[in-house]
Amino acid sequence: MSELDLLMIPGPIELEPAVSRALSQKTISHLDPAFIETFGAVLAQLRQIFGAPLGVPFVAAGGGTLAMEVACANVAQPGDSVLVINTGYFCDRIAKVLERLGVSVEHLRAAVGEAPEPAQLRQALESGAYKAVTITHVDTSTGVRAPVREYAAIAHEAGALVIVDGVCSVGGEEFHQASWGVDVAFTASQKALGAPPGLAVACFGPKAIAARRALKRAPASLYLDLEEWLPIFEAYEARKSSYFATPAVNLITALAASTALLLLEGMSARAARHRWIAHAFRAGWQALGLHTLPIEPTHMAHTLSAIYYPKGIDASLVAAVREEGVVVAAGLHPDLKATYFRVGHMGRIRPSDVLATLGAIERAMVRLGASVELGAATSSAQRVLAGRMPHAD
Ligand SMILES: *Cc1c(COP(=O)(O)O)cnc(C)c1O
């Protein structure tokens, strides 16, 4: 990969220069007053980013999968039942995590590219006693965006806790943990939070913390136990030093540079920018005659696109686009990964990145023998990009 290639996968993503600079700073002690200030500030900023004024943010070395484990291990224990709203690959993963914890899992599945109707969730909850419901806000394998707010309201009516995988959404999609009634949400540093890979990030609301305290036995994994971490996060927020497990100093410093930029932009402005960029991409796919996995516009993610390959073209498109200087991702969903590709569009993405990506895809398609009118996708995207940011969907 050339340093000038554009990274357009659903994480890791292109970093803001200020984030790269922060990453390259000297490694200092995790107890250095400068780091205590940085980490304390990040925790407070994450509360705003998640939209959880009473939440307890969690940050530890790891990734989205560790964050998934930490969320599950602190609210569910052997003998509990959890309902997984399944919109793709990462829903299967959270089910696996829960099963490893000895939790019994039921799935509420939708066809690929769809999300279950709220009425189906209501019905599923009537027929079983679930401790919690999991929702994958944006499933990165299908590009499906789930209606978290509707699902969460229904889950609460049924007395279930709500766990949200926000790995491909928090920091890119509209997300309001507290007002949507999400008890625990999690993400990872390398997605819409705009930092390098390496950090598991979560936010526990009051009911999730109470659920941890009500567990009959502490989680089997010490590193996953929220009770071990809580005094540490409290200390850093109070600008005091404390130790449980060494925080990833450089990564947290980079995350701090990014969270500051997120809040400077403003969370709703940021979500609006992601919608606008996503609409420009959609215009591009349409102009190329390409179809996305999500069928309903209301279920289409704003942080990535999952697009079927055009007729006669296969996974060689990903390599051909790369030859044109843009890195996109292959399919991930086990049932149909050879039939589609994915383009991440989150973080510091700008209109020029949309054009660079669509232009590279057009050229790659031509080189692979597709009948494409060069400029069709870029000019359709331009019409969206030259306009005002859309507010719907
Ligand atoms: C990327 C991703 C994960 C997994 O994160 P890792 O950092 O790769 O462990 C989980 N859920 C979703 C929705 C993701 O996009």
mmCIF file of C-alpha atoms and ligand atoms in Angstrom:
data_model
loop_
_atom_site.group_PDB
_atom_site.id
_atom_site.type_symbol
_atom_site.label_atom_id
_atom_site.label_comp_id
_atom_site.label_asym_id
_atom_site.label_seq_id
_atom_site.Cartn_x
_atom_site.Cartn_y
_atom_site.Cartn_z
ATOM 1 C CA MET A 1 0.000 0.000 0.000
ATOM 2 C CA SER A 2 1.286 3.464 -0.860
ATOM 3 C CA GLU A 3 1.120 6.050 1.911
ATOM 4 C CA LEU A 4 -1.043 8.067 -0.430
ATOM 5 C CA ASP A 5 -3.623 5.311 -0.885
ATOM 6 C CA LEU A 6 -6.997 6.161 0.574
ATOM 7 C CA LEU A 7 -8.227 3.762 3.251
ATOM 8 C CA MET A 8 -11.970 3.309 2.759
ATOM 9 C CA ILE A 9 -12.729 0.183 4.781
ATOM 10 C CA PRO A 10 -15.083 -0.071 7.765
ATOM 11 C CA GLY A 11 -12.221 0.289 10.206
ATOM 12 C CA PRO A 12 -9.440 1.031 10.669
ATOM 13 C CA ILE A 13 -10.034 4.360 8.987
ATOM 14 C CA GLU A 14 -8.021 7.361 7.822
ATOM 15 C CA LEU A 15 -6.850 9.383 10.815
ATOM 16 C CA GLU A 16 -6.968 13.113 11.279
ATOM 17 C CA PRO A 17 -3.366 14.423 11.194
ATOM 18 C CA ALA A 18 -3.763 15.623 14.792
ATOM 19 C CA VAL A 19 -4.566 12.053 15.836
ATOM 20 C CA SER A 20 -1.484 10.652 14.078
ATOM 21 C CA ARG A 21 0.649 13.308 15.721
ATOM 22 C CA ALA A 22 -0.776 12.447 19.144
ATOM 23 C CA LEU A 23 -0.007 8.769 18.519
ATOM 24 C CA SER A 24 3.640 9.506 17.811
ATOM 25 C CA GLN A 25 4.294 11.315 21.082
ATOM 26 C CA LYS A 26 6.753 9.916 23.593
ATOM 27 C CA THR A 27 5.338 7.179 25.802
ATOM 28 C CA ILE A 28 4.972 8.621 29.282
ATOM 29 C CA SER A 29 4.010 7.021 32.576
ATOM 30 C CA HIS A 30 0.375 6.092 32.977
ATOM 31 C CA LEU A 31 0.640 7.930 36.311
ATOM 32 C CA ASP A 32 2.138 11.098 34.833
ATOM 33 C CA PRO A 33 -0.059 14.122 35.612
ATOM 34 C CA ALA A 34 -0.225 14.906 31.885
ATOM 35 C CA PHE A 35 -1.601 11.451 31.102
ATOM 36 C CA ILE A 36 -3.988 11.549 34.058
ATOM 37 C CA GLU A 37 -5.367 14.781 32.617
ATOM 38 C CA THR A 38 -5.648 13.258 29.127
ATOM 39 C CA PHE A 39 -7.375 10.067 30.270
ATOM 40 C CA GLY A 40 -9.680 11.937 32.649
ATOM 41 C CA ALA A 41 -10.727 14.233 29.830
ATOM 42 C CA VAL A 42 -11.321 11.327 27.417
ATOM 43 C CA LEU A 43 -13.645 9.604 29.867
ATOM 44 C CA ALA A 44 -15.752 12.723 30.322
ATOM 45 C CA GLN A 45 -15.840 13.287 26.559
ATOM 46 C CA LEU A 46 -16.951 9.725 25.896
ATOM 47 C CA ARG A 47 -19.947 10.273 28.151
ATOM 48 C CA GLN A 48 -20.961 13.086 25.785
ATOM 49 C CA ILE A 49 -20.184 11.071 22.677
ATOM 50 C CA PHE A 50 -22.378 8.197 23.851
ATOM 51 C CA GLY A 51 -25.055 10.603 25.043
ATOM 52 C CA ALA A 52 -25.046 9.110 28.520
ATOM 53 C CA PRO A 53 -24.789 11.830 31.183
ATOM 54 C CA LEU A 54 -24.959 9.270 34.008
ATOM 55 C CA GLY A 55 -22.959 6.585 32.214
ATOM 56 C CA VAL A 56 -19.621 5.149 33.224
ATOM 57 C CA PRO A 57 -17.265 5.073 30.244
ATOM 58 C CA PHE A 58 -14.909 2.130 29.932
ATOM 59 C CA VAL A 59 -11.639 2.179 27.976
ATOM 60 C CA ALA A 60 -9.124 -0.668 27.918
ATOM 61 C CA ALA A 61 -6.568 -2.122 25.545
ATOM 62 C CA GLY A 62 -8.406 -4.441 23.192
ATOM 63 C CA GLY A 63 -10.895 -3.913 20.406
ATOM 64 C CA GLY A 64 -14.543 -4.213 19.531
ATOM 65 C CA THR A 65 -14.645 -7.873 20.412
ATOM 66 C CA LEU A 66 -13.216 -7.225 23.863
ATOM 67 C CA ALA A 67 -15.765 -4.449 24.331
ATOM 68 C CA MET A 68 -18.459 -6.949 23.377
ATOM 69 C CA GLU A 69 -17.145 -9.365 26.010
ATOM 70 C CA VAL A 70 -16.977 -6.690 28.675
ATOM 71 C CA ALA A 71 -20.552 -5.570 27.999
ATOM 72 C CA CYS A 72 -21.906 -9.127 28.101
ATOM 73 C CA ALA A 73 -19.851 -10.461 31.008
ATOM 74 C CA ASN A 74 -21.089 -7.722 33.334
ATOM 75 C CA VAL A 75 -24.801 -8.064 32.707
ATOM 76 C CA ALA A 76 -25.347 -11.752 31.978
ATOM 77 C CA GLN A 77 -24.279 -14.931 33.719
ATOM 78 C CA PRO A 78 -24.808 -18.670 33.323
ATOM 79 C CA GLY A 79 -28.482 -19.507 33.404
ATOM 80 C CA ASP A 80 -29.636 -16.189 31.915
ATOM 81 C CA SER A 81 -31.353 -15.962 28.531
ATOM 82 C CA VAL A 82 -30.557 -13.225 26.042
ATOM 83 C CA LEU A 83 -32.304 -12.400 22.781
ATOM 84 C CA VAL A 84 -29.992 -11.442 19.920
ATOM 85 C CA ILE A 85 -31.591 -9.312 17.219
ATOM 86 C CA ASN A 86 -29.660 -10.708 14.311
ATOM 87 C CA THR A 87 -28.846 -8.519 11.334
ATOM 88 C CA GLY A 88 -25.540 -10.103 10.355
ATOM 89 C CA TYR A 89 -22.102 -11.461 11.178
ATOM 90 C CA PHE A 90 -21.414 -9.369 14.278
ATOM 91 C CA CYS A 91 -24.719 -10.479 15.801
ATOM 92 C CA ASP A 92 -23.517 -14.065 15.474
ATOM 93 C CA ARG A 93 -20.355 -12.976 17.227
ATOM 94 C CA ILE A 94 -22.140 -11.465 20.233
ATOM 95 C CA ALA A 95 -24.199 -14.664 20.436
ATOM 96 C CA LYS A 96 -20.939 -16.641 20.568
ATOM 97 C CA VAL A 97 -19.609 -14.400 23.334
ATOM 98 C CA LEU A 98 -22.804 -14.916 25.339
ATOM 99 C CA GLU A 99 -22.745 -18.673 24.798
ATOM 100 C CA ARG A 100 -19.146 -18.819 26.044
ATOM 101 C CA LEU A 101 -20.408 -17.124 29.202
ATOM 102 C CA GLY A 102 -22.918 -19.928 29.689
ATOM 103 C CA VAL A 103 -25.848 -17.750 28.681
ATOM 104 C CA SER A 104 -28.622 -19.274 26.598
ATOM 105 C CA VAL A 105 -29.215 -17.358 23.389
ATOM 106 C CA GLU A 106 -32.195 -17.067 21.069
ATOM 107 C CA HIS A 107 -32.025 -15.212 17.771
ATOM 108 C CA LEU A 108 -34.575 -12.962 16.167
ATOM 109 C CA ARG A 109 -33.334 -13.092 12.606
ATOM 110 C CA ALA A 110 -34.117 -11.036 9.542
ATOM 111 C CA ALA A 111 -33.291 -11.910 5.945
ATOM 112 C CA VAL A 112 -29.923 -10.568 4.829
ATOM 113 C CA GLY A 113 -30.238 -6.838 4.216
ATOM 114 C CA GLU A 114 -33.260 -6.456 6.448
ATOM 115 C CA ALA A 115 -33.943 -5.771 10.116
ATOM 116 C CA PRO A 116 -36.755 -7.448 12.106
ATOM 117 C CA GLU A 117 -39.986 -5.483 12.395
ATOM 118 C CA PRO A 118 -40.568 -3.981 15.856
ATOM 119 C CA ALA A 119 -43.754 -6.084 16.084
ATOM 120 C CA GLN A 120 -41.674 -9.240 15.659
ATOM 121 C CA LEU A 121 -39.513 -8.167 18.581
ATOM 122 C CA ARG A 122 -42.606 -7.549 20.716
ATOM 123 C CA GLN A 123 -43.829 -11.019 19.872
ATOM 124 C CA ALA A 124 -40.456 -12.662 20.569
ATOM 125 C CA LEU A 125 -40.302 -10.968 23.951
ATOM 126 C CA GLU A 126 -43.798 -12.166 24.844
ATOM 127 C CA SER A 127 -42.798 -15.758 24.320
ATOM 128 C CA GLY A 128 -39.662 -15.774 26.456
ATOM 129 C CA ALA A 129 -38.195 -14.286 29.630
ATOM 130 C CA TYR A 130 -34.997 -12.563 28.598
ATOM 131 C CA LYS A 131 -32.573 -10.791 30.842
ATOM 132 C CA ALA A 132 -31.323 -8.712 27.953
ATOM 133 C CA VAL A 133 -31.724 -7.962 24.277
ATOM 134 C CA THR A 134 -28.728 -7.248 22.058
ATOM 135 C CA ILE A 135 -28.919 -4.891 19.104
ATOM 136 C CA THR A 136 -26.158 -4.321 16.564
ATOM 137 C CA HIS A 137 -26.728 -0.717 15.575
ATOM 138 C CA VAL A 138 -24.875 -1.049 12.292
ATOM 139 C CA ASP A 139 -23.911 -4.549 11.284
ATOM 140 C CA THR A 140 -20.704 -4.082 9.364
ATOM 141 C CA SER A 141 -21.207 -7.277 7.373
ATOM 142 C CA THR A 142 -24.494 -6.185 5.820
ATOM 143 C CA GLY A 143 -24.532 -2.399 6.157
ATOM 144 C CA VAL A 144 -27.894 -2.706 7.898
ATOM 145 C CA ARG A 145 -28.736 -0.016 10.450
ATOM 146 C CA ALA A 146 -31.157 -1.211 13.102
ATOM 147 C CA PRO A 147 -33.838 1.011 14.663
ATOM 148 C CA VAL A 148 -32.205 1.017 18.108
ATOM 149 C CA ARG A 149 -34.600 3.465 19.669
ATOM 150 C CA GLU A 150 -37.736 1.469 18.736
ATOM 151 C CA TYR A 151 -36.211 -1.854 19.705
ATOM 152 C CA ALA A 152 -34.929 -0.506 23.031
ATOM 153 C CA ALA A 153 -38.342 0.877 23.987
ATOM 154 C CA ILE A 154 -39.952 -2.502 23.314
ATOM 155 C CA ALA A 155 -37.241 -4.362 25.231
ATOM 156 C CA HIS A 156 -37.704 -2.117 28.237
ATOM 157 C CA GLU A 157 -41.459 -2.661 28.242
ATOM 158 C CA ALA A 158 -40.656 -6.348 28.542
ATOM 159 C CA GLY A 159 -38.234 -5.681 31.404
ATOM 160 C CA ALA A 160 -35.102 -6.646 29.480
ATOM 161 C CA LEU A 161 -31.800 -4.801 29.574
ATOM 162 C CA VAL A 162 -30.538 -3.389 26.285
ATOM 163 C CA ILE A 163 -27.012 -4.055 25.046
ATOM 164 C CA VAL A 164 -25.980 -2.219 21.872
ATOM 165 C CA ASP A 165 -23.042 -3.029 19.627
ATOM 166 C CA GLY A 166 -22.254 0.472 18.440
ATOM 167 C CA VAL A 167 -18.850 -0.420 17.005
ATOM 168 C CA CYS A 168 -19.729 0.800 13.535
ATOM 169 C CA SER A 169 -22.037 3.586 14.687
ATOM 170 C CA VAL A 170 -20.974 5.551 17.769
ATOM 171 C CA GLY A 171 -19.329 8.733 16.537
ATOM 172 C CA GLY A 172 -20.849 8.411 13.063
ATOM 173 C CA GLU A 173 -24.548 7.653 13.422
ATOM 174 C CA GLU A 174 -27.022 9.560 15.558
ATOM 175 C CA PHE A 175 -26.738 7.840 18.950
ATOM 176 C CA HIS A 176 -28.289 8.833 22.268
ATOM 177 C CA GLN A 177 -27.622 6.131 24.806
ATOM 178 C CA ALA A 178 -29.584 7.506 27.744
ATOM 179 C CA SER A 179 -32.623 8.920 25.985
ATOM 180 C CA TRP A 180 -32.939 5.823 23.797
ATOM 181 C CA GLY A 181 -32.856 3.606 26.880
ATOM 182 C CA VAL A 182 -29.658 1.740 26.041
ATOM 183 C CA ASP A 183 -28.178 0.208 29.186
ATOM 184 C CA VAL A 184 -24.749 -0.596 27.827
ATOM 185 C CA ALA A 185 -23.217 0.359 24.499
ATOM 186 C CA PHE A 186 -19.765 -0.341 23.175
ATOM 187 C CA THR A 187 -17.427 0.473 20.338
ATOM 188 C CA ALA A 188 -13.763 0.346 19.366
ATOM 189 C CA SER A 189 -11.207 3.055 18.738
ATOM 190 C CA GLN A 190 -10.663 2.322 15.030
ATOM 191 C CA LYS A 191 -14.190 2.869 13.742
ATOM 192 C CA ALA A 192 -16.212 6.082 13.809
ATOM 193 C CA LEU A 193 -14.270 7.301 16.862
ATOM 194 C CA GLY A 194 -11.445 7.999 14.426
ATOM 195 C CA ALA A 195 -8.476 6.652 16.398
ATOM 196 C CA PRO A 196 -6.054 3.816 15.628
ATOM 197 C CA PRO A 197 -7.078 0.233 16.441
ATOM 198 C CA GLY A 198 -6.291 -1.079 19.917
ATOM 199 C CA LEU A 199 -8.911 0.173 22.359
ATOM 200 C CA ALA A 200 -12.161 -1.334 23.572
ATOM 201 C CA VAL A 201 -14.590 1.424 24.508
ATOM 202 C CA ALA A 202 -17.924 1.043 26.275
ATOM 203 C CA CYS A 203 -20.380 3.028 28.331
ATOM 204 C CA PHE A 204 -22.388 1.469 31.165
ATOM 205 C CA GLY A 205 -25.624 3.108 32.222
ATOM 206 C CA PRO A 206 -26.948 2.908 35.802
ATOM 207 C CA LYS A 207 -29.034 -0.234 35.159
ATOM 208 C CA ALA A 208 -26.088 -2.055 33.622
ATOM 209 C CA ILE A 209 -23.920 -1.216 36.623
ATOM 210 C CA ALA A 210 -26.674 -2.433 38.921
ATOM 211 C CA ALA A 211 -26.869 -5.617 36.840
ATOM 212 C CA ARG A 212 -23.134 -6.222 37.386
ATOM 213 C CA ARG A 213 -23.578 -5.725 41.127
ATOM 214 C CA ALA A 214 -26.504 -8.141 41.165
ATOM 215 C CA LEU A 215 -24.538 -10.962 39.495
ATOM 216 C CA LYS A 216 -24.326 -13.993 41.784
ATOM 217 C CA ARG A 217 -20.669 -14.450 40.906
ATOM 218 C CA ALA A 218 -18.113 -11.994 39.556
ATOM 219 C CA PRO A 219 -17.246 -12.480 35.872
ATOM 220 C CA ALA A 220 -14.733 -15.323 35.504
ATOM 221 C CA SER A 221 -12.304 -12.998 33.725
ATOM 222 C CA LEU A 222 -10.623 -10.461 35.980
ATOM 223 C CA TYR A 223 -9.819 -8.136 33.045
ATOM 224 C CA LEU A 224 -13.495 -8.049 32.057
ATOM 225 C CA ASP A 225 -14.824 -7.250 35.509
ATOM 226 C CA LEU A 226 -16.283 -3.758 35.620
ATOM 227 C CA GLU A 227 -15.885 -3.679 39.413
ATOM 228 C CA GLU A 228 -12.106 -3.869 38.990
ATOM 229 C CA TRP A 229 -12.133 -0.961 36.579
ATOM 230 C CA LEU A 230 -14.682 1.378 38.144
ATOM 231 C CA PRO A 231 -12.337 2.787 40.833
ATOM 232 C CA ILE A 232 -9.722 3.381 38.149
ATOM 233 C CA PHE A 233 -11.993 5.397 35.890
ATOM 234 C CA GLU A 234 -13.315 7.317 38.900
ATOM 235 C CA ALA A 235 -9.772 8.144 39.955
ATOM 236 C CA TYR A 236 -8.700 9.365 36.516
ATOM 237 C CA GLU A 237 -11.817 11.497 36.220
ATOM 238 C CA ALA A 238 -10.985 13.003 39.607
ATOM 239 C CA ARG A 239 -7.467 13.586 38.196
ATOM 240 C CA LYS A 240 -5.923 11.140 40.652
ATOM 241 C CA SER A 241 -3.625 8.238 39.927
ATOM 242 C CA SER A 242 -4.695 4.665 40.348
ATOM 243 C CA TYR A 243 -3.655 1.322 38.906
ATOM 244 C CA PHE A 244 -5.374 -1.904 37.897
ATOM 245 C CA ALA A 245 -3.939 -2.756 34.456
ATOM 246 C CA THR A 246 -1.658 -0.456 32.487
ATOM 247 C CA PRO A 247 -3.693 1.783 30.196
ATOM 248 C CA ALA A 248 -2.536 1.985 26.566
ATOM 249 C CA VAL A 249 -0.978 5.415 27.040
ATOM 250 C CA ASN A 250 -0.220 6.227 23.398
ATOM 251 C CA LEU A 251 -3.535 4.955 22.083
ATOM 252 C CA ILE A 252 -5.504 6.823 24.719
ATOM 253 C CA THR A 253 -3.535 9.968 23.865
ATOM 254 C CA ALA A 254 -4.493 9.479 20.213
ATOM 255 C CA LEU A 255 -8.110 8.796 21.167
ATOM 256 C CA ALA A 256 -8.103 12.019 23.190
ATOM 257 C CA ALA A 257 -7.053 13.980 20.114
ATOM 258 C CA SER A 258 -9.916 12.406 18.204
ATOM 259 C CA THR A 259 -12.634 12.773 20.854
ATOM 260 C CA ALA A 260 -11.740 16.444 21.146
ATOM 261 C CA LEU A 261 -12.272 16.835 17.395
ATOM 262 C CA LEU A 262 -15.575 14.928 17.538
ATOM 263 C CA LEU A 263 -16.964 17.277 20.161
ATOM 264 C CA LEU A 264 -15.599 20.309 18.373
ATOM 265 C CA GLU A 265 -17.583 19.277 15.302
ATOM 266 C CA GLY A 266 -20.589 18.444 17.503
ATOM 267 C CA MET A 267 -22.270 15.057 17.603
ATOM 268 C CA SER A 268 -25.362 15.976 15.644
ATOM 269 C CA ALA A 269 -23.371 17.894 13.011
ATOM 270 C CA ARG A 270 -21.136 14.863 12.720
ATOM 271 C CA ALA A 271 -24.072 12.511 12.265
ATOM 272 C CA ALA A 272 -25.515 14.898 9.652
ATOM 273 C CA ARG A 273 -22.203 14.910 7.774
ATOM 274 C CA HIS A 274 -22.149 11.112 7.756
ATOM 275 C CA ARG A 275 -25.730 11.069 6.391
ATOM 276 C CA TRP A 276 -24.793 13.524 3.687
ATOM 277 C CA ILE A 277 -21.716 11.550 2.644
ATOM 278 C CA ALA A 278 -23.727 8.299 2.691
ATOM 279 C CA HIS A 279 -26.363 9.865 0.437
ATOM 280 C CA ALA A 280 -23.647 10.926 -1.998
ATOM 281 C CA PHE A 281 -22.369 7.342 -2.120
ATOM 282 C CA ARG A 282 -25.907 6.040 -2.616
ATOM 283 C CA ALA A 283 -26.306 8.369 -5.581
ATOM 284 C CA GLY A 284 -23.063 6.927 -6.945
ATOM 285 C CA TRP A 285 -24.168 3.291 -6.571
ATOM 286 C CA GLN A 286 -27.446 4.093 -8.241
ATOM 287 C CA ALA A 287 -25.727 5.789 -11.179
ATOM 288 C CA LEU A 288 -23.573 2.682 -11.652
ATOM 289 C CA GLY A 289 -26.632 0.437 -11.512
ATOM 290 C CA LEU A 290 -25.322 -1.224 -8.340
ATOM 291 C CA HIS A 291 -27.519 -2.541 -5.543
ATOM 292 C CA THR A 292 -26.856 -2.351 -1.828
ATOM 293 C CA LEU A 293 -27.508 -5.213 0.588
ATOM 294 C CA PRO A 294 -29.885 -3.155 2.742
ATOM 295 C CA ILE A 295 -33.180 -2.885 0.918
ATOM 296 C CA GLU A 296 -35.006 -0.137 2.805
ATOM 297 C CA PRO A 297 -33.351 3.286 2.831
ATOM 298 C CA THR A 298 -34.281 3.574 6.511
ATOM 299 C CA HIS A 299 -32.104 0.538 7.222
ATOM 300 C CA MET A 300 -29.058 1.754 5.298
ATOM 301 C CA ALA A 301 -26.046 2.604 7.419
ATOM 302 C CA HIS A 302 -24.417 5.998 7.069
ATOM 303 C CA THR A 303 -21.016 4.708 8.120
ATOM 304 C CA LEU A 304 -20.499 2.158 5.348
ATOM 305 C CA SER A 305 -22.007 0.827 2.130
ATOM 306 C CA ALA A 306 -22.336 -2.880 1.343
ATOM 307 C CA ILE A 307 -22.788 -3.237 -2.416
ATOM 308 C CA TYR A 308 -23.331 -6.277 -4.635
ATOM 309 C CA TYR A 309 -20.749 -6.723 -7.395
ATOM 310 C CA PRO A 310 -22.059 -5.821 -10.810
ATOM 311 C CA LYS A 311 -23.004 -8.687 -13.135
ATOM 312 C CA GLY A 312 -19.962 -10.421 -14.560
ATOM 313 C CA ILE A 313 -17.564 -8.915 -12.017
ATOM 314 C CA ASP A 314 -16.366 -10.697 -8.902
ATOM 315 C CA ALA A 315 -14.093 -10.082 -5.937
ATOM 316 C CA SER A 316 -11.328 -9.041 -8.345
ATOM 317 C CA LEU A 317 -12.986 -5.621 -8.173
ATOM 318 C CA VAL A 318 -11.495 -5.032 -4.712
ATOM 319 C CA ALA A 319 -7.957 -5.615 -6.036
ATOM 320 C CA ALA A 320 -8.661 -3.506 -9.127
ATOM 321 C CA VAL A 321 -9.896 -0.596 -6.996
ATOM 322 C CA ARG A 322 -6.777 -0.930 -4.889
ATOM 323 C CA GLU A 323 -4.673 -0.630 -8.047
ATOM 324 C CA GLU A 324 -6.435 2.699 -8.515
ATOM 325 C CA GLY A 325 -5.236 3.851 -5.093
ATOM 326 C CA VAL A 326 -8.281 3.217 -2.917
ATOM 327 C CA VAL A 327 -8.585 0.408 -0.395
ATOM 328 C CA VAL A 328 -12.101 -1.005 -0.052
ATOM 329 C CA ALA A 329 -13.166 -4.211 1.721
ATOM 330 C CA ALA A 330 -14.472 -7.526 0.466
ATOM 331 C CA GLY A 331 -17.726 -9.060 1.719
ATOM 332 C CA LEU A 332 -17.914 -10.545 5.214
ATOM 333 C CA HIS A 333 -21.298 -12.190 5.665
ATOM 334 C CA PRO A 334 -20.652 -15.955 5.469
ATOM 335 C CA ASP A 335 -23.670 -16.669 3.238
ATOM 336 C CA LEU A 336 -22.753 -14.265 0.479
ATOM 337 C CA LYS A 337 -19.333 -12.793 1.015
ATOM 338 C CA ALA A 338 -18.201 -13.568 -2.528
ATOM 339 C CA THR A 339 -21.058 -11.526 -3.974
ATOM 340 C CA TYR A 340 -20.465 -8.058 -2.543
ATOM 341 C CA PHE A 341 -17.934 -5.529 -1.302
ATOM 342 C CA ARG A 342 -17.902 -2.833 1.349
ATOM 343 C CA VAL A 343 -16.850 0.785 1.437
ATOM 344 C CA GLY A 344 -16.354 2.416 4.816
ATOM 345 C CA HIS A 345 -17.261 6.090 5.017
ATOM 346 C CA MET A 346 -16.806 7.231 8.559
ATOM 347 C CA GLY A 347 -14.597 9.543 10.540
ATOM 348 C CA ARG A 348 -12.768 12.375 8.835
ATOM 349 C CA ILE A 349 -14.297 11.574 5.455
ATOM 350 C CA ARG A 350 -14.817 14.558 3.145
ATOM 351 C CA PRO A 351 -16.516 15.128 -0.206
ATOM 352 C CA SER A 352 -13.217 14.733 -2.070
ATOM 353 C CA ASP A 353 -12.837 11.233 -0.578
ATOM 354 C CA VAL A 354 -16.242 10.264 -1.986
ATOM 355 C CA LEU A 355 -15.186 11.390 -5.448
ATOM 356 C CA ALA A 356 -11.791 9.704 -5.223
ATOM 357 C CA THR A 357 -13.459 6.439 -4.221
ATOM 358 C CA LEU A 358 -16.243 6.483 -6.786
ATOM 359 C CA GLY A 359 -13.729 7.514 -9.467
ATOM 360 C CA ALA A 360 -11.453 4.584 -8.584
ATOM 361 C CA ILE A 361 -14.415 2.188 -8.680
ATOM 362 C CA GLU A 362 -15.503 3.491 -12.086
ATOM 363 C CA ARG A 363 -12.005 3.064 -13.539
ATOM 364 C CA ALA A 364 -11.640 -0.390 -11.988
ATOM 365 C CA MET A 365 -14.976 -1.473 -13.459
ATOM 366 C CA VAL A 366 -13.922 -0.248 -16.903
ATOM 367 C CA ARG A 367 -10.621 -2.129 -16.642
ATOM 368 C CA LEU A 368 -12.536 -5.268 -15.715
ATOM 369 C CA GLY A 369 -14.689 -4.908 -18.812
ATOM 370 C CA ALA A 370 -17.927 -3.569 -17.323
ATOM 371 C CA SER A 371 -19.919 -1.134 -19.405
ATOM 372 C CA VAL A 372 -19.671 1.980 -17.303
ATOM 373 C CA GLU A 373 -20.088 5.562 -18.294
ATOM 374 C CA LEU A 374 -17.047 7.216 -16.750
ATOM 375 C CA GLY A 375 -18.141 10.077 -14.547
ATOM 376 C CA ALA A 376 -21.679 8.792 -14.029
ATOM 377 C CA ALA A 377 -21.149 7.966 -10.360
ATOM 378 C CA THR A 378 -18.978 10.938 -9.558
ATOM 379 C CA SER A 379 -21.343 13.400 -11.173
ATOM 380 C CA SER A 380 -24.373 11.964 -9.356
ATOM 381 C CA ALA A 381 -22.459 12.176 -6.101
ATOM 382 C CA GLN A 382 -21.433 15.742 -6.937
ATOM 383 C CA ARG A 383 -25.070 16.766 -7.139
ATOM 384 C CA VAL A 384 -25.570 15.581 -3.551
ATOM 385 C CA LEU A 385 -22.263 17.000 -2.344
ATOM 386 C CA ALA A 386 -22.903 20.403 -3.887
ATOM 387 C CA GLY A 387 -26.240 20.602 -2.102
ATOM 388 C CA ARG A 388 -27.162 20.960 1.512
ATOM 389 C CA MET A 389 -26.818 18.132 3.980
ATOM 390 C CA PRO A 390 -29.925 15.921 4.006
ATOM 391 C CA HIS A 391 -31.796 15.373 7.259
ATOM 392 C CA ALA A 392 -33.939 12.354 6.503
ATOM 393 C CA ASP A 393 -32.998 8.646 6.843
HETATM 394 C C1 LIG B 1 -15.537 -4.119 13.767
HETATM 395 C C2 LIG B 1 -16.742 -4.560 14.509
HETATM 396 C C3 LIG B 1 -16.677 -5.410 15.623
HETATM 397 C C4 LIG B 1 -15.390 -6.054 16.064
HETATM 398 O O1 LIG B 1 -14.411 -5.147 16.411
HETATM 399 P P1 LIG B 1 -12.896 -5.643 16.474
HETATM 400 O O2 LIG B 1 -12.163 -4.407 16.905
HETATM 401 O O3 LIG B 1 -12.544 -6.110 15.108
HETATM 402 O O4 LIG B 1 -12.807 -6.723 17.487
HETATM 403 C C5 LIG B 1 -17.835 -5.712 16.288
HETATM 404 N N1 LIG B 1 -19.035 -5.231 15.886
HETATM 405 C C6 LIG B 1 -19.131 -4.428 14.822
HETATM 406 C C7 LIG B 1 -20.475 -3.917 14.446
HETATM 407 C C8 LIG B 1 -17.996 -4.062 14.105
HETATM 408 O O5 LIG B 1 -18.109 -3.256 13.037
#
